[in-house]
CSV table of C-alpha atoms in Angstrom, one decimal:
chain,number,residue,atom,x,y,z
A,1,UNK,CA,0.4,87.5,91.4
A,2,UNK,CA,0.6,91.3,91.3
A,3,UNK,CA,3.7,93.1,92.3
A,4,UNK,CA,4.2,96.6,93.7
A,5,UNK,CA,5.7,99.2,91.4
A,6,UNK,CA,8.8,99.5,93.6
A,7,UNK,CA,10.2,96.1,94.4
A,8,UNK,CA,11.2,95.6,98.1
A,9,UNK,CA,14.3,93.8,99.2
A,10,UNK,CA,13.3,90.4,100.6
A,11,UNK,CA,15.3,88.2,103.0
A,12,UNK,CA,14.2,84.5,102.6
A,13,UNK,CA,15.3,82.0,105.1
A,14,UNK,CA,15.5,78.3,104.3
A,15,UNK,CA,16.1,79.3,100.7
A,16,UNK,CA,18.0,76.2,99.7
A,17,UNK,CA,15.1,73.7,99.7
A,18,UNK,CA,11.4,73.3,99.7
A,19,UNK,CA,9.2,76.3,100.2
A,20,UNK,CA,12.1,78.7,100.8
A,21,UNK,CA,13.7,77.8,97.4
A,22,UNK,CA,10.4,78.2,95.6
A,23,UNK,CA,9.9,81.6,97.3
A,24,UNK,CA,13.4,82.9,96.5
A,25,UNK,CA,13.3,81.9,92.9
A,26,UNK,CA,9.8,83.3,92.4
A,27,UNK,CA,10.8,86.6,93.9
A,28,UNK,CA,13.9,86.9,91.8
A,29,UNK,CA,12.1,86.1,88.6
A,30,UNK,CA,9.4,88.6,89.5
A,31,UNK,CA,12.0,91.4,89.9
A,32,UNK,CA,12.6,91.6,93.6
A,33,UNK,CA,16.1,91.8,95.2
A,34,UNK,CA,16.4,88.6,97.1
A,35,UNK,CA,18.8,87.6,99.9
A,36,UNK,CA,18.6,83.8,100.4
A,37,UNK,CA,19.8,82.2,103.6
A,38,UNK,CA,20.5,78.5,104.0
A,39,UNK,CA,23.0,75.9,104.9
A,40,UNK,CA,23.2,73.9,101.7
A,41,UNK,CA,26.2,75.3,99.9
A,42,UNK,CA,25.6,73.4,96.7
A,43,UNK,CA,22.0,74.6,96.5
A,44,UNK,CA,23.2,78.1,97.4
A,45,UNK,CA,25.6,78.1,94.5
A,46,UNK,CA,22.7,77.2,92.2
A,47,UNK,CA,20.6,80.0,93.6
A,48,UNK,CA,23.5,82.5,93.1
A,49,UNK,CA,23.7,81.5,89.4
A,50,UNK,CA,20.0,82.3,89.1
A,51,UNK,CA,20.4,85.8,90.6
A,52,UNK,CA,19.7,85.3,94.3
A,53,UNK,CA,22.3,86.7,96.7
A,54,UNK,CA,23.1,83.6,98.8
A,55,UNK,CA,24.4,83.8,102.3
A,56,UNK,CA,25.4,80.6,104.1
A,57,UNK,CA,24.0,81.0,107.6
A,58,UNK,CA,22.8,78.9,110.6
A,59,UNK,CA,20.2,81.2,112.2
A,60,UNK,CA,20.3,79.4,115.5
A,61,UNK,CA,24.1,80.1,116.0
A,62,UNK,CA,24.4,83.4,114.2
A,63,UNK,CA,25.5,86.4,116.3
A,64,UNK,CA,23.1,89.3,116.8
A,65,UNK,CA,25.4,91.6,115.0
A,66,UNK,CA,25.5,89.3,111.9
A,67,UNK,CA,21.7,89.1,111.9
A,68,UNK,CA,21.4,92.9,112.2
A,69,UNK,CA,23.7,93.2,109.2
A,70,UNK,CA,21.5,90.8,107.2
A,71,UNK,CA,18.2,92.6,107.9
A,72,UNK,CA,19.7,96.1,107.5
A,73,UNK,CA,17.8,97.8,104.7
A,74,UNK,CA,15.6,94.7,104.1
A,75,UNK,CA,11.9,95.5,103.6
A,76,UNK,CA,10.4,92.1,104.1
A,77,UNK,CA,11.5,88.9,105.8
A,78,UNK,CA,10.0,85.6,104.7
A,79,UNK,CA,11.0,83.1,107.4
A,80,UNK,CA,10.7,79.6,105.9
A,81,UNK,CA,13.6,77.9,107.6
A,82,UNK,CA,12.7,75.2,110.1
A,83,UNK,CA,13.5,71.7,111.2
A,84,UNK,CA,10.5,69.9,109.8
A,85,UNK,CA,10.6,66.2,110.8
A,86,UNK,CA,8.3,63.8,112.6
A,87,UNK,CA,11.1,62.6,114.9
A,88,UNK,CA,14.4,64.0,116.2
A,89,UNK,CA,16.4,65.5,119.0
A,90,UNK,CA,14.6,68.0,121.2
A,91,UNK,CA,17.5,70.4,121.4
A,92,UNK,CA,17.8,70.4,117.6
A,93,UNK,CA,14.2,71.3,117.2
A,94,UNK,CA,14.5,74.0,119.9
A,95,UNK,CA,17.5,75.5,118.1
A,96,UNK,CA,16.1,75.5,114.6
A,97,UNK,CA,12.5,76.4,115.3
A,98,UNK,CA,12.5,78.5,118.4
A,99,UNK,CA,16.0,80.1,119.0
A,100,UNK,CA,16.4,80.9,115.3
A,101,UNK,CA,12.9,82.4,115.0
A,102,UNK,CA,13.3,84.5,118.2
A,103,UNK,CA,16.7,85.9,117.1
A,104,UNK,CA,15.5,86.7,113.6
A,105,UNK,CA,12.3,88.3,114.7
A,106,UNK,CA,14.1,90.5,117.3
A,107,UNK,CA,16.6,91.6,114.7
A,108,UNK,CA,13.9,92.4,112.2
A,109,UNK,CA,11.9,94.4,114.7
A,110,UNK,CA,15.0,96.4,115.8
A,111,UNK,CA,15.8,97.1,112.2
A,112,UNK,CA,12.3,98.3,111.4
A,113,UNK,CA,11.6,95.7,108.8
A,114,UNK,CA,8.2,96.5,107.3
A,115,UNK,CA,6.8,92.9,107.0
A,116,UNK,CA,7.8,89.6,108.7
A,117,UNK,CA,6.1,86.5,107.4
A,118,UNK,CA,6.6,83.5,109.5
A,119,UNK,CA,5.8,80.0,108.2
A,120,UNK,CA,4.2,77.9,110.9
A,121,UNK,CA,2.3,74.6,110.7
A,122,UNK,CA,-1.1,73.0,111.1
A,123,UNK,CA,0.7,70.2,112.9
A,124,UNK,CA,-0.3,72.3,116.0
A,125,UNK,CA,-3.9,70.9,115.4
A,126,UNK,CA,-3.1,67.2,115.1
A,127,UNK,CA,-4.3,65.0,117.9
A,128,UNK,CA,-4.9,61.6,116.3
A,129,UNK,CA,-8.6,62.3,115.6
A,130,UNK,CA,-10.6,63.0,112.4
A,131,UNK,CA,-11.1,66.8,112.2
A,132,UNK,CA,-12.7,68.9,109.4
A,133,UNK,CA,-12.6,72.6,108.8
A,134,UNK,CA,-10.2,73.3,111.7
A,135,UNK,CA,-10.1,77.0,112.6
A,136,UNK,CA,-6.9,78.9,113.6
A,137,UNK,CA,-8.1,79.1,117.2
A,138,UNK,CA,-7.8,75.3,117.7
A,139,UNK,CA,-4.7,73.8,119.3
A,140,UNK,CA,-4.2,70.2,120.3
A,141,UNK,CA,-4.2,69.5,124.0
A,142,UNK,CA,-1.0,67.5,123.6
A,143,UNK,CA,1.3,68.0,120.7
A,144,UNK,CA,2.1,65.0,118.6
A,145,UNK,CA,5.8,65.6,118.4
A,146,UNK,CA,8.6,68.1,119.0
A,147,UNK,CA,8.1,69.7,115.6
A,148,UNK,CA,4.6,70.8,116.5
A,149,UNK,CA,5.6,71.8,120.0
A,150,UNK,CA,8.5,73.9,119.0
A,151,UNK,CA,6.6,75.6,116.2
A,152,UNK,CA,3.9,76.5,118.7
A,153,UNK,CA,6.6,78.1,120.9
A,154,UNK,CA,8.0,79.9,117.9
A,155,UNK,CA,4.5,81.4,117.3
A,156,UNK,CA,4.7,82.8,120.8
A,157,UNK,CA,8.1,84.4,119.9
A,158,UNK,CA,6.4,86.1,117.0
A,159,UNK,CA,3.6,87.4,119.1
A,160,UNK,CA,6.1,88.8,121.6
A,161,UNK,CA,8.0,90.5,118.9
A,162,UNK,CA,4.9,92.0,117.5
A,163,UNK,CA,4.2,93.6,121.0
A,164,UNK,CA,7.7,94.9,121.2
A,165,UNK,CA,8.0,96.2,117.7
A,166,UNK,CA,4.5,97.4,116.5
A,167,UNK,CA,5.9,99.2,113.5
A,168,UNK,CA,6.8,95.8,112.0
A,169,UNK,CA,3.8,93.8,110.8
A,170,UNK,CA,4.3,90.1,111.7
A,171,UNK,CA,2.0,87.5,110.1
A,172,UNK,CA,2.0,83.8,110.6
A,173,UNK,CA,0.9,81.3,107.9
A,174,UNK,CA,0.1,77.6,108.5
A,175,UNK,CA,0.3,75.8,105.2
A,176,UNK,CA,-0.8,72.2,105.2
A,177,UNK,CA,1.2,69.5,103.4
A,178,UNK,CA,3.4,71.5,101.1
A,179,UNK,CA,4.4,69.8,97.8
A,180,UNK,CA,5.8,70.8,94.5
A,181,UNK,CA,9.3,71.6,93.2
A,182,UNK,CA,12.2,71.0,95.6
A,183,UNK,CA,10.0,69.1,98.1
A,184,UNK,CA,12.2,67.0,100.3
A,185,UNK,CA,9.4,65.6,102.5
A,186,UNK,CA,6.1,64.3,101.0
A,187,UNK,CA,6.8,63.1,97.5
A,188,UNK,CA,10.4,61.8,98.3
A,189,UNK,CA,9.1,59.7,101.1
A,190,UNK,CA,6.4,58.2,98.9
A,191,UNK,CA,9.0,57.5,96.2
A,192,UNK,CA,11.2,55.8,98.8
A,193,UNK,CA,8.4,53.5,99.9
A,194,UNK,CA,7.5,52.7,96.3
A,195,UNK,CA,11.1,51.8,95.5
A,196,UNK,CA,11.5,49.7,98.7
A,197,UNK,CA,8.3,47.7,98.1
A,198,UNK,CA,8.4,47.3,94.4
A,199,UNK,CA,5.6,49.8,93.5
A,200,UNK,CA,3.4,49.1,96.5
A,201,UNK,CA,2.4,51.8,98.9
A,202,UNK,CA,1.3,50.4,102.3
A,203,UNK,CA,-1.1,53.0,103.8
A,204,UNK,CA,-3.5,52.9,106.8
A,205,UNK,CA,-7.1,52.8,105.6
A,206,UNK,CA,-5.8,52.2,102.1
A,207,UNK,CA,-5.2,56.0,101.7
A,208,UNK,CA,-8.8,56.9,102.4
A,209,UNK,CA,-8.0,59.8,104.6
A,210,UNK,CA,-9.5,63.1,103.6
A,211,UNK,CA,-6.8,65.8,103.5
A,212,UNK,CA,-5.8,69.3,102.6
A,213,UNK,CA,-2.5,69.8,100.7
A,214,UNK,CA,-0.9,72.9,99.4
A,215,UNK,CA,1.1,73.6,96.3
A,216,UNK,CA,4.3,75.5,97.1
A,217,UNK,CA,3.6,78.3,94.7
A,218,UNK,CA,0.2,78.9,96.3
A,219,UNK,CA,2.1,79.3,99.6
A,220,UNK,CA,4.4,81.9,97.9
A,221,UNK,CA,1.2,83.7,96.8
A,222,UNK,CA,0.0,83.8,100.4
A,223,UNK,CA,3.3,85.1,101.6
A,224,UNK,CA,3.2,87.9,99.0
A,225,UNK,CA,-0.3,88.8,100.1
A,226,UNK,CA,0.8,88.8,103.8
A,227,UNK,CA,3.5,91.3,102.7
A,228,UNK,CA,1.3,93.6,100.7
A,229,UNK,CA,-2.2,93.6,102.1
A,230,UNK,CA,-2.9,96.8,104.1
A,231,UNK,CA,-4.4,96.8,107.6
A,232,UNK,CA,-3.7,93.2,108.5
A,233,UNK,CA,-4.3,92.5,112.2
A,234,UNK,CA,-1.0,92.4,114.2
A,235,UNK,CA,0.5,88.9,114.6
A,236,UNK,CA,-2.4,87.3,112.7
A,237,UNK,CA,-2.4,83.7,111.8
A,238,UNK,CA,-3.9,82.1,108.7
A,239,UNK,CA,-4.6,78.5,107.5
A,240,UNK,CA,-3.2,78.0,104.0
A,241,UNK,CA,-4.1,75.2,101.7
A,242,UNK,CA,-5.2,74.5,98.1
A,243,UNK,CA,-8.7,74.8,99.6
A,244,UNK,CA,-9.6,71.7,97.7
A,245,UNK,CA,-9.6,68.7,100.1
A,246,UNK,CA,-9.1,65.3,98.5
A,247,UNK,CA,-8.9,61.7,99.4
A,248,UNK,CA,-5.2,60.9,99.8
A,249,UNK,CA,-5.2,57.8,97.5
A,250,UNK,CA,-6.7,59.9,94.7
A,251,UNK,CA,-3.8,62.4,95.0
A,252,UNK,CA,-1.3,59.6,94.9
A,253,UNK,CA,-3.0,57.9,92.0
A,254,UNK,CA,-3.2,61.1,90.0
A,255,UNK,CA,0.5,62.0,90.5
A,256,UNK,CA,2.2,58.6,90.2
A,257,UNK,CA,-0.1,56.6,87.9
A,258,UNK,CA,-1.8,59.2,85.7
A,259,UNK,CA,0.9,61.9,85.5
A,260,UNK,CA,4.2,59.9,85.9
A,261,UNK,CA,2.9,56.6,84.4
A,262,UNK,CA,4.1,54.4,87.3
A,263,UNK,CA,2.4,51.0,87.9
A,264,UNK,CA,1.6,51.4,91.6
A,265,UNK,CA,-0.6,49.5,94.0
A,266,UNK,CA,-2.0,50.8,97.3
A,267,UNK,CA,-2.2,48.2,100.0
A,268,UNK,CA,-4.4,48.8,103.0
A,269,UNK,CA,-2.8,48.1,106.4
A,270,UNK,CA,-4.7,48.3,109.7
A,271,UNK,CA,-3.9,51.5,111.6
A,272,UNK,CA,-3.2,49.7,114.8
A,273,UNK,CA,-0.7,47.4,113.1
A,274,UNK,CA,1.3,50.4,111.6
A,275,UNK,CA,1.1,52.3,114.9
A,276,UNK,CA,2.6,49.3,116.8
A,277,UNK,CA,5.4,49.0,114.2
A,278,UNK,CA,6.1,52.7,114.4
A,279,UNK,CA,6.2,52.6,118.2
A,280,UNK,CA,8.9,49.8,117.9
A,281,UNK,CA,10.8,51.7,115.3
A,282,UNK,CA,10.9,54.8,117.5
A,283,UNK,CA,12.2,52.8,120.4
A,284,UNK,CA,15.1,51.5,118.2
A,285,UNK,CA,15.7,55.0,116.9
A,286,UNK,CA,16.3,56.3,120.4
A,287,UNK,CA,19.2,53.9,120.6
A,288,UNK,CA,20.6,54.3,117.1
A,289,UNK,CA,19.9,58.0,116.8
A,290,UNK,CA,18.7,57.5,113.2
A,291,UNK,CA,15.2,58.6,112.2
A,292,UNK,CA,12.8,55.6,111.9
A,293,UNK,CA,11.1,54.8,108.6
A,294,UNK,CA,7.8,55.1,110.4
A,295,UNK,CA,6.7,57.3,113.3
A,296,UNK,CA,3.5,57.3,115.2
A,297,UNK,CA,2.9,60.9,113.9
A,298,UNK,CA,3.4,60.0,110.3
A,299,UNK,CA,1.2,56.9,110.6
A,300,UNK,CA,-1.5,59.1,112.2
A,301,UNK,CA,-1.2,61.9,109.6
A,302,UNK,CA,-1.9,59.3,106.9
A,303,UNK,CA,-4.8,57.8,108.9
A,304,UNK,CA,-7.0,60.6,110.0
A,305,UNK,CA,-9.0,63.2,108.1
A,306,UNK,CA,-7.7,66.7,108.5
A,307,UNK,CA,-9.0,69.8,106.6
A,308,UNK,CA,-8.5,73.5,107.4
A,309,UNK,CA,-11.0,76.3,107.6
A,310,UNK,CA,-10.0,78.8,104.9
A,311,UNK,CA,-12.4,81.6,106.0
A,312,UNK,CA,-9.9,84.0,107.7
A,313,UNK,CA,-7.4,83.6,104.9
A,314,UNK,CA,-10.0,84.4,102.3
A,315,UNK,CA,-11.7,87.3,104.1
A,316,UNK,CA,-8.7,89.1,105.7
A,317,UNK,CA,-5.7,88.0,103.6
A,318,UNK,CA,-7.6,87.8,100.3
A,319,UNK,CA,-6.0,84.4,99.7
A,320,UNK,CA,-7.4,82.0,97.1
A,321,UNK,CA,-5.1,79.5,95.4
A,322,UNK,CA,-3.7,80.4,92.1
A,323,UNK,CA,-3.2,76.8,91.1
A,324,UNK,CA,-5.9,74.1,91.5
A,325,UNK,CA,-5.0,70.6,92.7
A,326,UNK,CA,-5.1,69.3,89.2
A,327,UNK,CA,-2.7,72.0,88.0
A,328,UNK,CA,-0.5,71.6,91.1
A,329,UNK,CA,-0.1,67.8,90.6
A,330,UNK,CA,0.6,68.2,86.9
A,331,UNK,CA,3.3,70.9,87.6
A,332,UNK,CA,4.8,68.7,90.3
A,333,UNK,CA,5.0,65.8,87.8
A,334,UNK,CA,6.6,68.0,85.2
A,335,UNK,CA,9.3,69.1,87.6
A,336,UNK,CA,10.0,65.5,88.8
A,337,UNK,CA,10.4,64.4,85.2
A,338,UNK,CA,12.8,67.2,84.5
A,339,UNK,CA,15.0,66.1,87.4
A,340,UNK,CA,15.3,62.7,85.8
A,341,UNK,CA,16.7,64.0,82.5
């Protein structure tokens, strides 16, 4: 990745896990001044030791004056924070994904921030059907869950802010299936199932779904491009992936068997059986308030082909992955092994 000669000051939300943590650490190591926002105090302390200015903050409840103080003199905002889950309370999703985005975008626009990069999601496309090369213009008629619905509303908040504050360039990225260091979603859930079923992964279609995934540092690269490329259209949205679709079982086999040396076995389970089980688990979860092990969305996401059209990202953003799938899986395995030492 290339950096400008004068390093901007960057505010990164969701900096204590996942994509946000990768972004904050990459920026700091590249010489940028980084302010990292998050709610995990322990992870925040680790970031501070690595040179990131950490601020404990819940964006959904922060006062406007506090947000104004945070974005004052900031050049870029990278908004990675979100409630990303296949199941949960509607109000929690609204607060984390809509209220927080709206408040932060308004504060950034009022402060005259140069670039605002909002991380959205291809979950907006998912409709329990096989779909290949999905363009950014496509939206499911009915959203699969509250996460997708609230992220769609959040994109509307970004579009509104762009109209109100034309001097700030807002850009939205939709990365598909982010994995890599600090991932708390994809790999951990696969590991949990492997541990529960003694090395067996029970997958619909036996993991034959054809999918796009994205290495976290490739998303960071896309965010940097969205912050530096001149003449980007206002409130533009781009599909982001490794641009290297693979069969899901091949990804799993490469990571767990070839790279990590685990003796795993993938067991095919009929989609309708898993869907019925997930439906029952969701019914129980509504009573207990605890996230079910399976949801209809997660079963569907593992069952149906889903790849993204990269054309706009390539032609307008100039985005091409820096890391291939082979490199991305190897680096993920290295990081996982380091955590076990």
